[in-house]
Amino acid sequence: MIPLFFLVVSGECLVAFLLLVKIGPLRELMMKGLDQVKMRKGTILTIAGTISVILFSNFISIVKIQNKGSKVGTMTPMDQVLWRTNLLEATLMGFSLFLGFLIDRMHHYMRKLIKLRSSTGASNQEVERLEKEKMVLKEKEEKAAEEVNRLRKEILNLTDNLKKLKLDCTEKQKQVETAEAHVTALQKQAEDLLLEYDRLLEDNQNLQNEALAYRS
């Protein structure tokens, strides 16, 4: 079993190395392979459980051999070989389980990291879109502000023109009132002149009558 576990540990070390170091598309291929492996979670747990049982059995064997050597005072060469073999197997199995757990965690967190990067990329795109919309709204706001300023200037100009027109209208109204007063005065003066003219005609007629009477 020792060569088998050496092979397993070497393979796990290679997988861990490929997960840690990005070499071309190997990391992506390894991630996809681990995704496929994790789909058979029951098989993996069965293998891990079997290795754990064997590891526990080796640990018990190591303890028994040590206890036997302690009682006798020394271990026989066979016991030493068995002890070293069990210790090596236990070490390889423990290291294999540790590497398996490490690879599982690395795969889990790298998958989370990939999802986080994807969501971050989507968030960045959303932020860029919002920034563009903000720029468009800012441009519209600037145009609206310019239009408001232009309308304000037009309103001010119209207000000034209206004030000027009111002043002109007031002056013309005063001129009209003055002209009407002058016309009224002229009319009154004309009436007085007509009365005076009528009186003079009457006096002239009287004088003519007196002259005719005197001649007769």
Coordinates of C-alpha atoms in Angstrom, one line a residue:
M1 CA 0.0 0.0 0.0
I2 CA 2.9 2.3 0.5
P3 CA 3.6 2.8 -3.2
L4 CA -0.1 3.4 -3.8
F5 CA -0.2 6.1 -1.1
F6 CA 3.1 7.6 -2.4
L7 CA 1.3 7.9 -5.8
V8 CA -1.8 9.4 -4.2
V9 CA 0.2 11.9 -2.2
S10 CA 2.2 12.8 -5.3
G11 CA -1.0 13.3 -7.3
E12 CA -2.5 15.5 -4.5
C13 CA 0.6 17.6 -4.3
L14 CA 0.5 18.1 -8.1
V15 CA -3.2 19.1 -7.9
A16 CA -2.5 21.5 -5.1
F17 CA 0.4 23.0 -7.0
L18 CA -1.7 23.4 -10.1
L19 CA -4.4 25.1 -8.1
L20 CA -1.8 27.5 -6.5
V21 CA 0.1 28.3 -9.6
K22 CA -1.6 29.3 -12.8
I23 CA 0.0 27.5 -15.7
G24 CA -1.9 28.2 -18.9
P25 CA -5.3 26.5 -18.9
L26 CA -4.3 23.8 -16.4
R27 CA -5.9 25.6 -13.4
E28 CA -9.2 25.8 -15.2
L29 CA -9.0 22.2 -16.3
M30 CA -8.2 21.2 -12.7
M31 CA -11.1 23.2 -11.4
K32 CA -13.5 21.6 -13.8
G33 CA -12.1 18.2 -12.9
L34 CA -12.6 18.8 -9.2
D35 CA -16.2 20.0 -10.0
Q36 CA -16.8 16.6 -11.6
V37 CA -15.2 14.8 -8.7
K38 CA -17.2 16.7 -6.1
M39 CA -20.4 15.6 -7.9
R40 CA -19.5 12.1 -6.6
K41 CA -19.4 13.3 -3.0
G42 CA -20.6 9.9 -1.6
T43 CA -17.8 8.0 -3.2
I44 CA -15.2 10.5 -1.9
L45 CA -16.6 10.3 1.6
T46 CA -16.5 6.5 1.4
I47 CA -12.8 6.5 0.3
A48 CA -11.9 9.1 3.0
G49 CA -13.7 7.0 5.6
T50 CA -11.9 3.8 4.5
I51 CA -8.6 5.6 4.7
S52 CA -9.5 6.9 8.1
V53 CA -10.3 3.4 9.3
I54 CA -7.1 2.0 7.9
L55 CA -5.2 5.0 9.5
F56 CA -6.9 4.2 12.9
S57 CA -6.0 0.5 12.5
N58 CA -2.4 1.4 11.8
F59 CA -2.3 3.7 14.8
I60 CA -3.6 0.9 17.0
S61 CA -1.0 -1.5 15.5
I62 CA 1.8 1.0 16.2
V63 CA 0.6 1.4 19.8
K64 CA 0.4 -2.4 20.2
I65 CA 3.9 -2.8 18.9
Q66 CA 5.2 -0.1 21.2
N67 CA 3.5 -1.6 24.2
K68 CA 4.9 -5.1 23.3
G69 CA 8.4 -3.6 23.0
S70 CA 7.9 -1.8 26.3
K71 CA 6.9 -5.0 28.1
V72 CA 9.8 -7.1 26.6
G73 CA 12.3 -4.3 26.9
T74 CA 13.2 -4.3 23.2
M75 CA 11.5 -4.8 19.8
T76 CA 12.4 -7.6 17.5
P77 CA 13.6 -6.8 14.0
M78 CA 10.2 -8.0 12.7
D79 CA 8.4 -5.7 15.1
Q80 CA 10.7 -2.8 14.1
V81 CA 9.9 -3.4 10.4
L82 CA 6.2 -3.6 11.1
W83 CA 6.3 -0.5 13.3
R84 CA 8.2 1.5 10.7
T85 CA 5.9 0.2 7.9
N86 CA 2.8 1.1 9.9
L87 CA 4.2 4.5 10.8
L88 CA 5.1 5.2 7.2
E89 CA 1.6 4.1 6.0
A90 CA -0.1 6.1 8.8
T91 CA 2.0 9.2 7.9
L92 CA 1.2 8.8 4.2
M93 CA -2.5 8.3 4.9
G94 CA -2.7 11.2 7.3
F95 CA -0.8 13.4 4.8
S96 CA -3.1 12.2 2.1
L97 CA -6.2 13.1 4.1
F98 CA -4.7 16.5 5.0
L99 CA -3.9 17.2 1.3
G100 CA -7.4 16.1 0.3
F101 CA -8.9 18.4 2.8
L102 CA -6.6 21.2 1.7
I103 CA -7.5 20.7 -2.0
D104 CA -11.2 20.7 -1.1
R105 CA -10.8 24.0 0.7
M106 CA -8.7 25.5 -2.0
H107 CA -11.2 24.5 -4.6
H108 CA -14.1 25.8 -2.5
Y109 CA -12.5 29.2 -1.9
M110 CA -11.2 29.5 -5.5
R111 CA -14.7 28.9 -6.7
K112 CA -16.0 31.6 -4.4
L113 CA -13.2 33.9 -5.6
I114 CA -14.3 33.3 -9.2
K115 CA -17.9 34.0 -8.4
L116 CA -16.8 37.1 -6.5
R117 CA -14.8 38.3 -9.4
S118 CA -17.7 37.7 -11.7
S119 CA -20.0 39.6 -9.5
T120 CA -17.4 42.3 -9.1
G121 CA -17.1 42.5 -12.9
A122 CA -20.8 42.8 -13.2
S123 CA -20.8 45.4 -10.4
N124 CA -18.1 47.3 -12.3
Q125 CA -20.1 47.2 -15.5
E126 CA -23.1 48.5 -13.5
V127 CA -21.0 51.2 -12.0
E128 CA -19.7 52.2 -15.5
R129 CA -23.3 52.2 -16.8
L130 CA -24.4 54.4 -13.9
E131 CA -21.4 56.7 -14.4
K132 CA -22.4 57.1 -18.1
E133 CA -26.0 57.8 -17.1
K134 CA -24.7 60.3 -14.6
M135 CA -22.6 62.0 -17.3
V136 CA -25.6 62.1 -19.6
L137 CA -27.8 63.5 -16.8
K138 CA -25.1 66.0 -16.0
E139 CA -24.9 67.2 -19.6
K140 CA -28.7 67.4 -19.7
E141 CA -28.6 69.4 -16.4
E142 CA -26.0 71.8 -17.9
K143 CA -28.1 72.2 -21.0
A144 CA -31.2 72.8 -18.9
A145 CA -29.3 75.3 -16.8
E146 CA -28.1 77.1 -19.9
E147 CA -31.7 77.2 -21.2
V148 CA -32.9 78.5 -17.9
N149 CA -30.3 81.2 -17.9
R150 CA -31.2 82.1 -21.5
L151 CA -34.9 82.3 -20.6
R152 CA -34.1 84.4 -17.5
K153 CA -32.2 86.8 -19.7
E154 CA -35.1 87.0 -22.1
I155 CA -37.5 87.5 -19.2
L156 CA -35.2 90.4 -18.0
N157 CA -35.1 91.9 -21.4
L158 CA -38.9 91.6 -21.8
T159 CA -39.3 93.1 -18.4
D160 CA -37.1 96.0 -19.3
N161 CA -39.0 96.5 -22.6
L162 CA -42.3 96.3 -20.7
K163 CA -41.1 99.0 -18.3
K164 CA -40.0 101.2 -21.2
L165 CA -43.3 100.7 -22.9
K166 CA -45.1 101.6 -19.7
L167 CA -43.0 104.7 -19.4
D168 CA -43.6 105.6 -23.1
C169 CA -47.3 104.9 -22.6
T170 CA -47.4 107.1 -19.5
E171 CA -45.6 109.9 -21.4
K172 CA -48.0 109.6 -24.3
Q173 CA -50.9 109.5 -22.0
K174 CA -49.7 112.8 -20.5
Q175 CA -49.2 114.2 -23.9
V176 CA -52.7 113.2 -24.9
E177 CA -54.1 114.8 -21.7
T178 CA -52.1 117.9 -22.4
A179 CA -53.4 118.0 -26.0
E180 CA -56.9 117.4 -24.8
A181 CA -56.6 120.2 -22.4
H182 CA -55.2 122.5 -25.1
V183 CA -58.0 121.5 -27.4
T184 CA -60.5 122.2 -24.7
A185 CA -58.9 125.6 -24.1
L186 CA -59.0 126.3 -27.9
Q187 CA -62.6 125.3 -28.1
K188 CA -63.5 127.6 -25.2
Q189 CA -61.5 130.4 -26.8
A190 CA -63.3 129.7 -30.2
E191 CA -66.6 129.9 -28.4
D192 CA -65.7 133.2 -26.8
L193 CA -64.5 134.5 -30.2
L194 CA -67.8 133.4 -31.8
L195 CA -69.8 135.1 -29.1
E196 CA -67.6 138.2 -29.6
Y197 CA -68.1 137.9 -33.4
D198 CA -71.9 137.7 -33.0
R199 CA -71.9 140.7 -30.7
L200 CA -69.8 142.6 -33.2
L201 CA -72.2 141.6 -36.0
E202 CA -75.1 142.7 -33.9
D203 CA -73.4 146.0 -33.2
N204 CA -72.5 146.5 -36.8
Q205 CA -76.1 145.8 -37.8
N206 CA -77.3 148.3 -35.2
L207 CA -74.9 150.9 -36.5
Q208 CA -76.0 150.3 -40.1
N209 CA -79.6 150.7 -39.0
E210 CA -78.8 153.9 -37.2
A211 CA -77.0 155.2 -40.3
L212 CA -79.9 154.4 -42.5
A213 CA -82.3 156.1 -40.1
Y214 CA -80.1 159.1 -39.9
R215 CA -79.9 159.4 -43.7
S216 CA -83.6 159.2 -44.0

